Coordinates of C-alpha atoms (C1' of nucleotides) in Angstrom, one line a residue:
Chain A
M3 CA 42.4 -85.7 42.0
A4 CA 45.1 -86.8 44.4
D5 CA 47.2 -84.3 46.2
E6 CA 50.3 -85.5 44.5
D7 CA 48.8 -84.8 41.1
R8 CA 47.7 -81.3 41.9
P9 CA 50.0 -78.8 40.4
G10 CA 52.0 -77.1 43.1
A11 CA 51.6 -79.9 45.6
S12 CA 55.3 -80.5 45.7
T13 CA 56.5 -77.0 45.5
A14 CA 59.3 -76.1 47.8
A15 CA 60.4 -79.7 47.5
L16 CA 63.9 -78.4 46.9
A17 CA 63.9 -76.1 49.9
R18 CA 62.5 -78.9 52.1
I19 CA 65.3 -81.3 51.1
Q20 CA 68.0 -78.7 51.6
T21 CA 66.9 -78.1 55.2
L22 CA 66.8 -81.8 56.0
P23 CA 69.3 -82.8 58.7
S24 CA 70.9 -85.3 56.3
W25 CA 71.4 -82.7 53.7
L26 CA 72.8 -80.1 56.1
L27 CA 75.0 -82.7 57.7
N28 CA 76.4 -83.7 54.3
R29 CA 77.2 -80.1 53.4
A30 CA 78.8 -79.4 56.8
S31 CA 80.8 -82.6 56.6
A32 CA 81.9 -81.8 53.1
R33 CA 83.1 -78.4 54.3
G34 CA 84.9 -79.9 57.2
R35 CA 86.6 -82.5 55.1
R36 CA 87.7 -79.8 52.6
L37 CA 89.1 -77.6 55.3
V38 CA 90.9 -80.4 57.1
A39 CA 92.2 -81.9 53.8
E40 CA 93.6 -78.5 52.7
A41 CA 95.2 -77.9 56.1
L42 CA 96.8 -81.3 56.2
A43 CA 97.9 -81.1 52.6
R44 CA 100.1 -78.1 53.6
D45 CA 102.1 -80.7 55.4
G46 CA 101.8 -83.3 52.7
M47 CA 99.4 -85.4 54.7
R48 CA 95.9 -86.8 54.3
M49 CA 93.1 -87.2 56.7
P50 CA 93.2 -91.0 57.1
H51 CA 96.9 -90.9 57.7
H52 CA 96.5 -88.3 60.4
A53 CA 93.9 -90.4 62.1
V54 CA 95.9 -93.6 62.0
L55 CA 99.0 -91.8 63.1
S56 CA 97.1 -90.5 66.1
A57 CA 95.8 -93.9 66.9
V58 CA 99.3 -95.4 66.8
A59 CA 100.5 -92.7 69.1
D60 CA 97.8 -93.6 71.7
L61 CA 97.9 -97.4 71.4
G62 CA 101.6 -97.9 71.3
P63 CA 102.7 -101.1 69.6
V64 CA 99.4 -102.2 68.1
A65 CA 98.2 -104.6 65.4
Q66 CA 96.7 -103.3 62.1
A67 CA 93.3 -105.0 62.8
E68 CA 93.1 -103.2 66.1
L69 CA 93.8 -99.9 64.5
G70 CA 91.1 -100.6 62.0
R71 CA 88.6 -101.4 64.7
T72 CA 89.5 -98.2 66.6
T73 CA 89.5 -95.8 63.7
G74 CA 86.9 -97.4 61.5
F75 CA 89.0 -97.9 58.5
D76 CA 88.8 -100.9 56.3
P77 CA 91.6 -103.4 56.7
K78 CA 92.4 -103.1 53.0
D79 CA 92.8 -99.3 53.3
M80 CA 94.8 -99.7 56.5
V81 CA 97.4 -101.5 54.5
G82 CA 97.9 -98.6 52.1
I83 CA 97.8 -96.0 54.8
L84 CA 100.5 -97.8 56.8
N85 CA 102.5 -98.3 53.6
D86 CA 102.5 -94.6 53.1
L87 CA 103.3 -93.8 56.8
Q88 CA 106.1 -96.4 56.8
A89 CA 107.6 -95.0 53.6
Q90 CA 107.9 -91.7 55.3
D91 CA 109.4 -93.3 58.4
L92 CA 106.6 -92.1 60.6
V93 CA 105.7 -95.6 61.9
S94 CA 107.5 -98.9 62.0
R95 CA 105.9 -102.2 61.1
A96 CA 107.5 -105.2 62.8
P97 CA 106.3 -108.7 63.2
D98 CA 104.7 -109.3 66.6
P99 CA 106.8 -112.0 68.3
S100 CA 103.9 -113.1 70.5
D101 CA 101.6 -113.6 67.5
R102 CA 103.2 -114.0 64.2
R103 CA 99.9 -113.1 62.4
K104 CA 100.1 -109.5 63.7
N105 CA 102.2 -106.6 62.8
A106 CA 103.3 -104.4 65.7
I107 CA 102.9 -100.8 64.6
T108 CA 104.9 -98.3 66.5
L109 CA 105.3 -94.5 66.2
T110 CA 108.8 -93.3 65.3
P111 CA 110.3 -90.1 66.7
A112 CA 109.7 -88.5 63.3
G113 CA 106.1 -89.7 63.5
R114 CA 105.7 -88.0 66.9
R115 CA 107.1 -84.7 65.6
R116 CA 104.9 -84.9 62.5
L117 CA 101.8 -85.7 64.6
A118 CA 102.4 -82.5 66.7
R119 CA 102.4 -80.4 63.5
L120 CA 99.3 -82.2 62.1
A121 CA 97.4 -81.8 65.3
K122 CA 97.9 -78.1 65.1
L123 CA 96.8 -77.9 61.5
G124 CA 93.8 -80.0 62.2
D125 CA 92.8 -77.8 65.1
E126 CA 93.1 -74.7 63.1
A127 CA 90.9 -76.2 60.3
N128 CA 88.2 -77.0 62.9
E129 CA 88.5 -73.6 64.3
T130 CA 87.6 -72.2 60.9
L131 CA 84.9 -74.8 60.5
L132 CA 83.0 -73.5 63.5
A133 CA 84.0 -69.9 63.1
A134 CA 80.3 -68.9 62.9
L135 CA 79.6 -70.1 66.4
T136 CA 80.4 -68.7 69.8
P137 CA 82.4 -70.9 72.2
A138 CA 79.2 -71.6 74.1
E139 CA 77.4 -72.5 70.9
R140 CA 80.3 -74.8 69.8
E141 CA 80.1 -76.7 73.0
L142 CA 76.4 -77.1 72.7
F143 CA 76.7 -78.1 69.0
L144 CA 79.3 -80.7 69.8
A145 CA 77.2 -82.1 72.6
L146 CA 74.2 -82.5 70.3
L147 CA 76.3 -83.9 67.5
T148 CA 77.9 -86.4 69.8
R149 CA 74.5 -87.7 70.8
V150 CA 73.4 -88.0 67.2
V151 CA 76.5 -90.0 66.4
E152 CA 76.3 -92.2 69.5
E153 CA 72.8 -93.2 68.5
D154 CA 74.6 -95.2 65.8
A155 CA 76.3 -97.7 68.2
Chain B
M25 CA 114.0 -82.2 75.0
A26 CA 111.2 -80.9 72.9
D27 CA 107.6 -81.5 74.1
E28 CA 106.8 -83.5 71.0
D29 CA 109.6 -86.0 71.8
R30 CA 108.7 -86.6 75.4
P31 CA 106.9 -89.9 75.7
G32 CA 103.3 -89.3 76.4
A33 CA 103.2 -85.9 74.9
S34 CA 100.7 -87.0 72.3
T35 CA 98.6 -89.4 74.3
A36 CA 94.9 -89.1 73.9
A37 CA 95.6 -88.0 70.3
L38 CA 93.0 -90.4 69.1
A39 CA 90.4 -89.3 71.6
R40 CA 91.2 -85.7 70.6
I41 CA 90.7 -86.4 66.9
Q42 CA 87.5 -88.3 67.4
T43 CA 85.9 -85.4 69.3
L44 CA 86.9 -82.9 66.6
P45 CA 83.9 -81.3 64.8
S46 CA 85.1 -82.5 61.5
W47 CA 85.3 -86.1 62.7
L48 CA 81.9 -86.0 64.4
L49 CA 80.4 -84.3 61.4
N50 CA 81.8 -87.0 59.1
R51 CA 80.3 -89.8 61.2
A52 CA 77.0 -88.1 61.6
S53 CA 76.9 -87.4 57.9
A54 CA 77.8 -91.0 57.1
R55 CA 75.0 -92.2 59.3
G56 CA 72.5 -89.8 57.7
R57 CA 73.6 -90.9 54.2
R58 CA 73.2 -94.6 55.2
L59 CA 69.8 -94.1 56.7
V60 CA 68.5 -92.0 53.7
A61 CA 70.1 -94.3 51.2
E62 CA 68.4 -97.4 52.8
A63 CA 65.1 -95.6 52.9
L64 CA 65.2 -94.5 49.3
A65 CA 66.4 -97.9 48.2
R66 CA 63.1 -99.3 49.4
D67 CA 61.6 -97.4 46.5
G68 CA 64.5 -98.2 44.2
M69 CA 65.8 -94.7 44.3
R70 CA 69.1 -93.0 45.2
M71 CA 69.9 -89.8 47.0
P72 CA 71.1 -87.6 44.1
H73 CA 68.0 -88.7 42.0
H74 CA 65.7 -87.7 44.8
A75 CA 67.4 -84.3 45.1
V76 CA 67.3 -83.6 41.4
L77 CA 63.7 -84.8 41.2
S78 CA 62.8 -82.3 43.9
A79 CA 64.6 -79.5 42.2
V80 CA 62.8 -80.3 38.9
A81 CA 59.5 -80.2 40.8
D82 CA 60.3 -76.7 42.1
L83 CA 61.8 -75.1 39.1
G84 CA 59.4 -76.3 36.5
P85 CA 60.9 -76.6 33.1
V86 CA 64.5 -76.0 33.8
A87 CA 67.8 -76.5 32.0
Q88 CA 70.3 -79.1 33.3
A89 CA 73.0 -76.5 34.0
E90 CA 70.5 -74.6 36.2
L91 CA 69.7 -77.8 38.1
G92 CA 73.4 -78.4 38.6
R93 CA 73.9 -74.9 40.0
T94 CA 71.0 -75.3 42.4
T95 CA 71.7 -78.7 43.7
G96 CA 75.5 -78.6 43.6
F97 CA 75.8 -81.7 41.3
D98 CA 78.5 -81.7 38.6
P99 CA 77.2 -81.3 35.1
K100 CA 78.7 -84.7 34.2
D101 CA 76.8 -86.5 37.0
M102 CA 73.7 -84.6 36.1
V103 CA 73.6 -86.3 32.7
G104 CA 73.6 -89.7 34.3
I105 CA 71.1 -88.8 36.9
L106 CA 68.7 -87.4 34.4
N107 CA 69.2 -90.4 32.1
D108 CA 68.1 -92.6 35.0
L109 CA 65.1 -90.5 35.8
Q110 CA 64.1 -90.2 32.2
A111 CA 64.4 -94.0 31.8
Q112 CA 61.8 -94.4 34.5
D113 CA 59.6 -91.7 33.0
L114 CA 59.9 -89.5 36.0
V115 CA 61.1 -86.5 34.0
S116 CA 60.9 -85.5 30.4
R117 CA 63.9 -84.0 28.6
A118 CA 62.8 -81.9 25.6
P119 CA 64.8 -79.3 23.6
D120 CA 64.1 -75.7 24.8
P121 CA 62.6 -73.9 21.8
S122 CA 63.8 -70.5 23.1
D123 CA 67.4 -71.7 23.4
R124 CA 68.4 -74.8 21.5
R125 CA 71.4 -75.4 23.6
K126 CA 69.3 -76.2 26.6
N127 CA 67.2 -79.1 27.6
A128 CA 63.9 -78.3 29.3
I129 CA 63.5 -80.8 32.1
T130 CA 60.0 -81.3 33.3
L131 CA 58.4 -83.5 36.0
T132 CA 56.0 -86.1 34.7
P133 CA 52.9 -87.1 36.6
A134 CA 54.6 -90.3 37.5
G135 CA 57.6 -88.3 38.8
R136 CA 55.3 -86.2 41.0
R137 CA 53.7 -89.3 42.5
R138 CA 57.1 -90.9 43.0
L139 CA 58.4 -87.7 44.6
A140 CA 55.6 -87.8 47.2
R141 CA 56.6 -91.3 48.2
L142 CA 60.3 -90.4 48.3
A143 CA 59.7 -87.3 50.5
K144 CA 57.9 -89.5 53.0
L145 CA 60.8 -92.0 53.1
G146 CA 63.3 -89.2 53.4
D147 CA 61.5 -87.6 56.3
E148 CA 61.3 -90.9 58.1
A149 CA 65.0 -91.5 57.7
N150 CA 65.7 -88.0 59.1
E151 CA 63.4 -88.7 62.0
T152 CA 65.5 -91.8 62.8
L153 CA 68.7 -89.8 62.4
L154 CA 67.7 -87.3 65.0
A155 CA 65.9 -89.7 67.2
A156 CA 68.3 -89.0 70.1
L157 CA 67.2 -85.3 70.3
T158 CA 64.0 -83.8 71.6
P159 CA 62.1 -81.5 69.2
A160 CA 63.5 -78.4 70.9
E161 CA 67.0 -79.8 70.6
R162 CA 66.5 -80.7 67.0
E163 CA 65.5 -77.2 66.2
L164 CA 68.5 -75.8 68.0
F165 CA 70.8 -78.3 66.3
L166 CA 69.5 -77.4 62.8
A167 CA 69.9 -73.7 63.5
L168 CA 73.5 -74.2 64.5
L169 CA 74.2 -76.6 61.7
T170 CA 72.7 -74.1 59.2
R171 CA 75.0 -71.4 60.4
V172 CA 78.0 -73.6 60.0
V173 CA 77.0 -74.5 56.5
E174 CA 76.2 -71.0 55.5
E175 CA 79.6 -69.9 56.6
D176 CA 80.7 -71.7 53.4
A177 CA 79.0 -69.3 51.0
Chain C
dC27 C1' 97.2 -135.0 67.9
dT28 C1' 94.2 -133.7 64.7
dA29 C1' 90.4 -131.2 63.0
dC30 C1' 88.2 -127.2 62.9
dC31 C1' 87.1 -122.4 63.3
dA32 C1' 88.6 -117.6 64.0
dA33 C1' 91.7 -113.8 63.4
dC34 C1' 95.5 -111.6 60.8
dG35 C1' 97.5 -109.0 56.8
dT36 C1' 97.1 -108.7 52.0
dT37 C1' 95.2 -108.5 47.3
dG38 C1' 91.5 -107.5 44.0
dG39 C1' 87.6 -105.3 42.8
dA40 C1' 83.4 -102.3 43.0
dG41 C1' 80.7 -98.2 44.2
dT42 C1' 79.9 -93.3 45.4
dT43 C1' 81.0 -88.5 45.4
dC44 C1' 83.6 -84.8 43.7
dC45 C1' 86.3 -82.3 40.4
dC46 C1' 88.6 -81.0 35.9
dA47 C1' 89.4 -80.9 30.8
dA48 C1' 87.7 -81.1 26.3
dC49 C1' 84.4 -81.1 22.5
dG50 C1' 80.7 -79.6 19.1
dA51 C1' 76.5 -77.0 19.0
dA52 C1' 74.3 -72.8 19.9
dT53 C1' 73.9 -68.1 21.7
dG54 C1' 74.9 -63.3 22.6
dA55 C1' 78.0 -59.1 22.5
dC56 C1' 81.0 -56.2 20.0
Chain D
dG5 C1' 81.0 -61.3 11.1
dT6 C1' 84.1 -62.5 15.0
dC7 C1' 84.7 -63.9 19.4
dA8 C1' 83.7 -65.2 24.0
dT9 C1' 80.4 -67.7 26.6
dT10 C1' 77.1 -71.2 27.7
dC11 C1' 75.0 -75.7 27.0
dG12 C1' 75.0 -80.8 27.2
dT13 C1' 78.0 -84.5 26.7
dT14 C1' 82.0 -87.5 27.1
dG15 C1' 86.3 -89.0 29.2
dG16 C1' 89.2 -89.5 33.0
dG17 C1' 90.9 -89.2 37.7
dA18 C1' 91.3 -88.6 42.9
dA19 C1' 89.6 -89.8 47.4
dC20 C1' 86.9 -92.5 50.6
dT21 C1' 84.1 -96.6 51.6
dC22 C1' 82.9 -101.4 51.5
dC23 C1' 83.0 -106.5 50.4
dA24 C1' 85.0 -111.1 49.0
dA25 C1' 88.8 -114.1 48.9
dC26 C1' 93.2 -116.1 50.0
dG27 C1' 97.2 -118.1 52.6
dT28 C1' 99.1 -117.9 57.2
dT29 C1' 98.8 -118.4 62.1
dG30 C1' 96.5 -119.2 66.6
dG31 C1' 93.3 -121.2 69.6
dT32 C1' 90.2 -124.9 70.7
dA33 C1' 87.3 -129.2 70.8
dG34 C1' 87.3 -133.8 70.0

DNA sequence: CTACCAACGTTGGAGTTCCCAACGAATGAC
DNA sequence: GTCATTCGTTGGGAACTCCAACGTTGGTAG
């Protein structure tokens, strides 16, 4: 009789799965997304919009494709995100004179003010997310997490 | 002039966002899901199915609602998952004599064999996921991660 | 100069996960 | 016996991710 057919061979299968790094990361990520989404929603904003707004703030006038590469969003989704941001006058979308294929995305003053508020909300949500850890543990956790992520490159 | 209007006040906004726990957790989680999904796909299986199969293995004959509560899947999605598993003869779905509202979900021998293979594939994927960390670091990482997740309760 | 290939923004569509509302059937409490 | 609850099921929607195609524009090799 093979191990896998013996009754009880797979017991604690659930417990094993739920302590797997991938499972825990999923739950932690879901919690982070929920906390951040709730925080940003208090200012009528969503996570991708916050990320793109931040990227525009850093990269000055920048093409959509470059924004996509930097933030990891799909070009298709970038269109919609920028449509939303532009509709709220947080960014301006003007044709790039030096390359007429590109749109030059720029942060508006309103966008800069909004970003300051969003950054605060995002920080608070992340504070809550890691509330269970001491400052030293958070630093360690982030260092380990960064190495796991960078393995992806 | 307010800080938020001064040019450069929000520089490094992107870098700040991308080092936020929520951002890193999202990326790590996405990587884990991709690795696990690819591994399970080699056996023609998907993540939720693996989780439910594991839960059935542990909980013996069990109702769908109980499976949903344990694994966190929505009752609606549980229907589809069990349909798939049943179509492959990995679980059996029989009416519960003691409560005719319930379905008694049981693991079949084929399900038990399949689960053994899936567990192996899942473990390998998680090995790859944490490849950047030493065994001691992995243990520490999982301990911290667990505390972050349990804060959710 | 003319082909050709690559990049750009855009549109359309699909897939996954998560969540909510409703329904008929069945159960349990009062 | 009435009523609230639970069960499995169906339907639908929100949010994020990803891929394929198209017309336009730019750069390049011949």
